[in-house]
PDB file of C-alpha atoms in Angstrom:
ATOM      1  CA  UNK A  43      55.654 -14.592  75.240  1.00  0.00           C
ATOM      2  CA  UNK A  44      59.049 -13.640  76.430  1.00  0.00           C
ATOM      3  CA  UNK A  45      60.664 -11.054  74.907  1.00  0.00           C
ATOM      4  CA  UNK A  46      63.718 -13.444  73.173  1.00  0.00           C
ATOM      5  CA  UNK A  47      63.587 -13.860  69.343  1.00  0.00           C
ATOM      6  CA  UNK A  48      61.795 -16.466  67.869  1.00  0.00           C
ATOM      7  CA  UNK A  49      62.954 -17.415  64.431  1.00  0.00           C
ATOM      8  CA  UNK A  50      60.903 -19.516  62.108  1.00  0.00           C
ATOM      9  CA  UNK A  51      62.050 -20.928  58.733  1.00  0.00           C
ATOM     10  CA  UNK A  52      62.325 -19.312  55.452  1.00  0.00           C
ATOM     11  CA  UNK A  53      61.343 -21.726  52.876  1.00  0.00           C
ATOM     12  CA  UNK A  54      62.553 -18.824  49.722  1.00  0.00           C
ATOM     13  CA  UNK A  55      65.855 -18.118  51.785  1.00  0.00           C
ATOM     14  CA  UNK A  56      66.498 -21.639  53.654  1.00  0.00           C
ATOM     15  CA  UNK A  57      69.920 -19.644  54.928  1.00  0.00           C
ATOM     16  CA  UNK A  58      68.213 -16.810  56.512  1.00  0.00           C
ATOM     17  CA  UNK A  59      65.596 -16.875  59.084  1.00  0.00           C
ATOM     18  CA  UNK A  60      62.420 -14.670  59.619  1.00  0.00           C
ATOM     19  CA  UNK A  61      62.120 -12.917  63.299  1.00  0.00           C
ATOM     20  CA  UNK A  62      58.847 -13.610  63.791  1.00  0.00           C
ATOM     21  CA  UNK A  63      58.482 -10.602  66.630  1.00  0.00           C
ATOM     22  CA  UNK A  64      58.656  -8.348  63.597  1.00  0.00           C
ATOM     23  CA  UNK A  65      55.559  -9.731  61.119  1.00  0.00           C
ATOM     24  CA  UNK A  66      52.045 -10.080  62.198  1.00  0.00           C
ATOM     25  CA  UNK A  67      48.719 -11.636  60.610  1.00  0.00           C
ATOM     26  CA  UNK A  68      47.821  -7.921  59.748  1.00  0.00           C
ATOM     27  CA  UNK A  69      50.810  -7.455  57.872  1.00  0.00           C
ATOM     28  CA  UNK A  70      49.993 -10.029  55.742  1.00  0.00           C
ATOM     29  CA  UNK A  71      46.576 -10.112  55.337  1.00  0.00           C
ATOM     30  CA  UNK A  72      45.190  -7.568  52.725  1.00  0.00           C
ATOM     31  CA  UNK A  73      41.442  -6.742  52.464  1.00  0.00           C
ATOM     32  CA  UNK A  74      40.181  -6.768  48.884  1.00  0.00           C
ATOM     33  CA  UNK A  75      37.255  -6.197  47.065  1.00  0.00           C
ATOM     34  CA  UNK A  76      34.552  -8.963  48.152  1.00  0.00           C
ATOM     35  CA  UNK A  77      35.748  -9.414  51.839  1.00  0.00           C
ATOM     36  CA  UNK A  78      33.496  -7.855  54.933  1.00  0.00           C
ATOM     37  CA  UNK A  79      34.678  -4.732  56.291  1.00  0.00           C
ATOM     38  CA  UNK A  80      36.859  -4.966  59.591  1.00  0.00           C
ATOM     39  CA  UNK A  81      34.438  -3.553  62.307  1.00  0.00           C
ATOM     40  CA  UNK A  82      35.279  -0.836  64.702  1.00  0.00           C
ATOM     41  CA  UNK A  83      34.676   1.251  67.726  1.00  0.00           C
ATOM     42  CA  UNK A  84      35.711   5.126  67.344  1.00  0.00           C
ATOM     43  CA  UNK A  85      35.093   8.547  68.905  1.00  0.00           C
ATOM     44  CA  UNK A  86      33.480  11.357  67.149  1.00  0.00           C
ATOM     45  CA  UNK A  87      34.185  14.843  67.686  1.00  0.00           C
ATOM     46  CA  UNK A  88      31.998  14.627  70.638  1.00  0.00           C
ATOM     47  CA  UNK A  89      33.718  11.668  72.068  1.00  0.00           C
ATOM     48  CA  UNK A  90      30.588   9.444  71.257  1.00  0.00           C
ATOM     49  CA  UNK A  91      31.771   5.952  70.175  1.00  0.00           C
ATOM     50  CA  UNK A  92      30.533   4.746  66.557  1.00  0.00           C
ATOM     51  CA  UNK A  93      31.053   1.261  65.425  1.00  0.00           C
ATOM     52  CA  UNK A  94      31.160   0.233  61.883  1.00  0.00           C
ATOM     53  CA  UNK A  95      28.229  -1.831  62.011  1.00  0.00           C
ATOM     54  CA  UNK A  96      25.752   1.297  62.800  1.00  0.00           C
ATOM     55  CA  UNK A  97      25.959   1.961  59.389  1.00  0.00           C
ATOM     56  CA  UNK A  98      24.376  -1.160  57.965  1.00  0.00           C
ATOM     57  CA  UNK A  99      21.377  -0.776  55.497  1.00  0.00           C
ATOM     58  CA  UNK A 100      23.337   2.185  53.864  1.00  0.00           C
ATOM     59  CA  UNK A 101      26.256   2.003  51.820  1.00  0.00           C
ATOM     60  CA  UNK A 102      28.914   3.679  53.267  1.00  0.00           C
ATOM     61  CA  UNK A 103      32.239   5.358  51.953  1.00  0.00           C
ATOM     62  CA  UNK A 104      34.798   5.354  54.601  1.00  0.00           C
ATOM     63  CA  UNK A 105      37.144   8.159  53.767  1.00  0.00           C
ATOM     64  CA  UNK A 106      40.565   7.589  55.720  1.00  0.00           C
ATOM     65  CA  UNK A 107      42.563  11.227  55.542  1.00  0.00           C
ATOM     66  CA  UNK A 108      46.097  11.619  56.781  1.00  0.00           C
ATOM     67  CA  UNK A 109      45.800  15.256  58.523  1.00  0.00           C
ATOM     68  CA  UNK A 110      42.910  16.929  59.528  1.00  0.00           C
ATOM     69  CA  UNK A 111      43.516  20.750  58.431  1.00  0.00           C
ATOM     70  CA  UNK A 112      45.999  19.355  55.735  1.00  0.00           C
ATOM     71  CA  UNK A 113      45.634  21.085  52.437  1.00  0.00           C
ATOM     72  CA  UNK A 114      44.017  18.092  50.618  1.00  0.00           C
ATOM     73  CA  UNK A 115      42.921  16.455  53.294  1.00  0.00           C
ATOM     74  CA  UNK A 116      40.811  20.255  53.241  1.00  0.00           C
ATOM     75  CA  UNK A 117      39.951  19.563  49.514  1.00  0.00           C
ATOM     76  CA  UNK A 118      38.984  15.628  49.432  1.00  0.00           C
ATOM     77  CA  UNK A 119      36.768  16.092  52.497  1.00  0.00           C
ATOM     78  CA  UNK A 120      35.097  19.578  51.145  1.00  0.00           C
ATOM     79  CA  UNK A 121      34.756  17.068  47.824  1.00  0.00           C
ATOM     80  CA  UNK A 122      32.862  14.799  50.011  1.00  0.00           C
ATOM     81  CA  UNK A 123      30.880  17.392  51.660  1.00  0.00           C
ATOM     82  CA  UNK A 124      29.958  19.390  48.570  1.00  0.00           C
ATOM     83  CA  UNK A 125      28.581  15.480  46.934  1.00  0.00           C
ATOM     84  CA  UNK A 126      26.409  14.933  49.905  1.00  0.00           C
ATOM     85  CA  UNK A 127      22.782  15.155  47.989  1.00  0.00           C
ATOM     86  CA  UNK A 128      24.303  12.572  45.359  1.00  0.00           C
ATOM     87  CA  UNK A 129      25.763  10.164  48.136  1.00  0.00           C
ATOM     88  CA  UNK A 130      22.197  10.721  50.184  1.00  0.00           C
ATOM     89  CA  UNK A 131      20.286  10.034  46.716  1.00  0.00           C
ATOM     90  CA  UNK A 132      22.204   6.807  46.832  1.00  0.00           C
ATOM     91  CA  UNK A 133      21.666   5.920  50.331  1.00  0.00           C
ATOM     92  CA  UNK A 134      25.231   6.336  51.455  1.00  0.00           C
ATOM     93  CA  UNK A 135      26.529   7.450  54.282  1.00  0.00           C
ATOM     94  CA  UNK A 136      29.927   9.414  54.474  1.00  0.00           C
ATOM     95  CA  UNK A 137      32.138   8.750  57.598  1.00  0.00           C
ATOM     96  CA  UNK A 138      35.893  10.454  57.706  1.00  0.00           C
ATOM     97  CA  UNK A 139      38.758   9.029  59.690  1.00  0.00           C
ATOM     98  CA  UNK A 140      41.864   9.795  61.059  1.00  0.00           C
ATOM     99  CA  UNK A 141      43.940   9.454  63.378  1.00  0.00           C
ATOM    100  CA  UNK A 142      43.702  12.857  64.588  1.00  0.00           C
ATOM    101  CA  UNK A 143      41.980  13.295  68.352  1.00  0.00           C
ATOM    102  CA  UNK A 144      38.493  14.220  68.366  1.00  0.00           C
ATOM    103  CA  UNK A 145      39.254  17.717  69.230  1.00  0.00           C
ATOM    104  CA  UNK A 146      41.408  18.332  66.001  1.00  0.00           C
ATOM    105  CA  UNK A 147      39.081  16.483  64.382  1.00  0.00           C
ATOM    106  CA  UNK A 148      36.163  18.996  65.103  1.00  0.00           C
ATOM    107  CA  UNK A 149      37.885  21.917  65.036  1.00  0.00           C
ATOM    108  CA  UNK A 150      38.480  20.677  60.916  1.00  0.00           C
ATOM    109  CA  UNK A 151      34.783  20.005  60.728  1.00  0.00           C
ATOM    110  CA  UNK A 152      33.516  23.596  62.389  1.00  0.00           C
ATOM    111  CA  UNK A 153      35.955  25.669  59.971  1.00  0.00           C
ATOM    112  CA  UNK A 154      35.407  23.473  56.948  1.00  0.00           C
ATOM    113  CA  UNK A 155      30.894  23.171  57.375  1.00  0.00           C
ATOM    114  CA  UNK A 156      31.500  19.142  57.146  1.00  0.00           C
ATOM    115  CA  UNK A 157      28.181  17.623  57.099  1.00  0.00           C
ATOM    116  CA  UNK A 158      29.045  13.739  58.022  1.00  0.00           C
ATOM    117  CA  UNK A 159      30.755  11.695  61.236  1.00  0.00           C
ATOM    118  CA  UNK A 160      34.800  12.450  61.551  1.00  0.00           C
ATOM    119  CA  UNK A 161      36.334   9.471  63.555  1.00  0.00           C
ATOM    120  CA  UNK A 162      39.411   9.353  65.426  1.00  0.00           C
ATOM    121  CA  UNK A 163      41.143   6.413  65.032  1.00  0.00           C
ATOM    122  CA  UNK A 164      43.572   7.600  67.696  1.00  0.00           C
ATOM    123  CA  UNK A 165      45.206   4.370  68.763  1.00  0.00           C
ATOM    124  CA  UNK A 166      45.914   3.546  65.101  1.00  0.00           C
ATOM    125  CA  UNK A 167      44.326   0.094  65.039  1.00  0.00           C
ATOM    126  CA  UNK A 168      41.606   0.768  62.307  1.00  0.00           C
ATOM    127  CA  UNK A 169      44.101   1.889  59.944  1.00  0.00           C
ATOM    128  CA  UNK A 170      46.372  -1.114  61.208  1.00  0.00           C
ATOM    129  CA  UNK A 171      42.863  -3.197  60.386  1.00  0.00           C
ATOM    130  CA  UNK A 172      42.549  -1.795  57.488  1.00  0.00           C
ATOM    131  CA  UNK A 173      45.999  -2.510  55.979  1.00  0.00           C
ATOM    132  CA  UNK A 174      46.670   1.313  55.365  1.00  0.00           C
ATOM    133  CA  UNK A 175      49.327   2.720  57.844  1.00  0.00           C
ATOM    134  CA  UNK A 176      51.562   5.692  56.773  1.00  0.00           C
ATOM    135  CA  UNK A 177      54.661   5.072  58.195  1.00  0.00           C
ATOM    136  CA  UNK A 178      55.859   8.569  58.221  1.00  0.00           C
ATOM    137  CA  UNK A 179      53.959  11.400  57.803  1.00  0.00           C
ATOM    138  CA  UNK A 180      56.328  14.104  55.878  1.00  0.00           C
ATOM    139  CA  UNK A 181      59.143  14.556  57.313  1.00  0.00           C
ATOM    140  CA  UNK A 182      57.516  13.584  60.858  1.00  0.00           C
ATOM    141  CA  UNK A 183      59.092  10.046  61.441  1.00  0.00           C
ATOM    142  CA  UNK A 184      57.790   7.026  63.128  1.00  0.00           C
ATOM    143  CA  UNK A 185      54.429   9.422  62.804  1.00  0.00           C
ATOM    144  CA  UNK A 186      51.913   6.329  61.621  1.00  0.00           C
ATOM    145  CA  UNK A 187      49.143   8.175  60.247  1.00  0.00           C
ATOM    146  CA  UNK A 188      46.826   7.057  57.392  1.00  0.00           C
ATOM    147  CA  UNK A 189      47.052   6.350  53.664  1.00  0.00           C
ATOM    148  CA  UNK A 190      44.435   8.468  51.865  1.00  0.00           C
ATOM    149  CA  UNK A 191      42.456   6.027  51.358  1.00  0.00           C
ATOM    150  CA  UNK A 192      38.763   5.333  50.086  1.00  0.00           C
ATOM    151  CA  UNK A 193      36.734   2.131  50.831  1.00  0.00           C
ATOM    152  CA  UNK A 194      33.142   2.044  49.296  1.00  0.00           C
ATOM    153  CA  UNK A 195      30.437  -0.728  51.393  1.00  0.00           C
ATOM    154  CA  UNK A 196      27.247  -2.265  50.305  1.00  0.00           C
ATOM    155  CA  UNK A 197      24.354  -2.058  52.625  1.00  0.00           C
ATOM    156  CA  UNK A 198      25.811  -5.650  54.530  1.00  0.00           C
ATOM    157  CA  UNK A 199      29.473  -3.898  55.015  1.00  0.00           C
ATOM    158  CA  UNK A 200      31.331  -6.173  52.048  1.00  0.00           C
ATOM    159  CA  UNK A 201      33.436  -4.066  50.696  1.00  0.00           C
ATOM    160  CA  UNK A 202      32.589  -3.118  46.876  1.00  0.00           C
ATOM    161  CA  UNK A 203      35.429  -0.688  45.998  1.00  0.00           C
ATOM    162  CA  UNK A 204      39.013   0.341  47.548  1.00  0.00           C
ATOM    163  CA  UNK A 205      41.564   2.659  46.791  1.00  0.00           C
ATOM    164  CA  UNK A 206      44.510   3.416  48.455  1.00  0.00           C
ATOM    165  CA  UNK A 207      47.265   6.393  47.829  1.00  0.00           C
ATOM    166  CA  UNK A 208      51.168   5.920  49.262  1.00  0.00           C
ATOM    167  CA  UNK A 209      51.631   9.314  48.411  1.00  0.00           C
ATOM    168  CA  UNK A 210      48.920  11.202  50.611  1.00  0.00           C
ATOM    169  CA  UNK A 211      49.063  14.703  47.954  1.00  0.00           C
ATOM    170  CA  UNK A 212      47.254  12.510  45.202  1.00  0.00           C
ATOM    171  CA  UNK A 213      43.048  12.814  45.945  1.00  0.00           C
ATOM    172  CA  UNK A 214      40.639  10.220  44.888  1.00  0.00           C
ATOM    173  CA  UNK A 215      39.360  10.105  41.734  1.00  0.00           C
ATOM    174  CA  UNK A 216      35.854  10.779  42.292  1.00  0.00           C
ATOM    175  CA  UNK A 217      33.840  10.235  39.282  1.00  0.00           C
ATOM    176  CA  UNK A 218      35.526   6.557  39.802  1.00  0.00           C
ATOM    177  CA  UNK A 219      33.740   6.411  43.214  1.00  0.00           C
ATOM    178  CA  UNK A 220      30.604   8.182  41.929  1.00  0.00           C
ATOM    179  CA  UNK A 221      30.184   5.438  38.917  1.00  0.00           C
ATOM    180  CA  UNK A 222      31.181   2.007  41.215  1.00  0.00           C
ATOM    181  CA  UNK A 223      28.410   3.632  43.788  1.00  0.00           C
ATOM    182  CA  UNK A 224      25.952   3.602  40.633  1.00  0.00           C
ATOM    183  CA  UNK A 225      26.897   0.179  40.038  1.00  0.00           C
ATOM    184  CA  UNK A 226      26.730  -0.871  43.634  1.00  0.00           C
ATOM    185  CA  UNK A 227      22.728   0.278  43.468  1.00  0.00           C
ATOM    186  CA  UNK A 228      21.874  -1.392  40.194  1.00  0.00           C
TER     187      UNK A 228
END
């Protein structure tokens, strides 16, 4: 496509017109409870590639943090890591993802003892997949990172719970997560 605008109608403003360079599907389609979770293909901290779909037969809590190292980014993951017996009693698997490289990424996982799979999601298109990019991170502009953000899988990969922070200092609420993983196994 050439790099001129296109501009398509707008039916609720017939006067103005929409660029159409500037929306995508993504940006319009949001994943909800019900739908099958977008696959993907990510690095660990020892740049071996994971893809959502390993994970089938467990449920699995994808836990999307904004900063590895972060202050609650520290506390939701130690959360995670300190519930591991419950969310292996449930047959869950725990996978954490940023878009931090892998070698930030395990650096946060030595000092903090985390005892699941960090991702890097390093060329931001999970979180674009996902529907859950951070513009700006702080005061770091045009620095897309992602939403804190929580998305709970059945054994098949539909996804059974989200939730989604636009302010990255608010956590989970985990009891929330613990009781719709309870419900996902009954």
């Amino acid at each position: 496509m050439s790099r001129q605008s296109i501009q398509i109608e707008n039916l609720l403003w017939p006067d103005r017109k929409i660029n159409i360079e500037q929306i995508s599907i993504k940006d319009m389609a949001k994943l909800k409870e019900g739908d099958v979770a977008p696959d993907f293909d990510l690095p660990d901290i020892d740049m071996n590639m994971h893809k959502l779909r390993d994970f089938r037969g467990k449920n699995t809590l994808l836990a999307f943090f904004p900063a590895a190292e972060s202050p609650v980014c520290t506390t939701e993951m130690c959360v995670f890591r300190d519930s591991m017996n419950e969310f292996e009693n449930n047959n869950t698997a725990v996978v954490g993802i940023s878009v931090d490289g892998p070698f930030a990424n395990k650096i946060f996982k030595v000092n903090r003892h985390l005892n699941f799979p960090l991702l890097s999601d390093y060329k931001k298109g999970t979180i674009s997949d996902y529907g859950i990019v951070m513009k700006d991170l702080g005061p770091l502009k045009d620095y897309n990172a992602a939403k804190r953000s929580v998305f709970l899988l059945d054994k098949n990969g539909i996804i059974k719970y989200i939730w989604i922070s636009d302010n990255p200092l608010v956590e989970p609420n985990y009891d929330e997560i613990r009781n719709k993983l309870k419900e996902i196994n009954n």
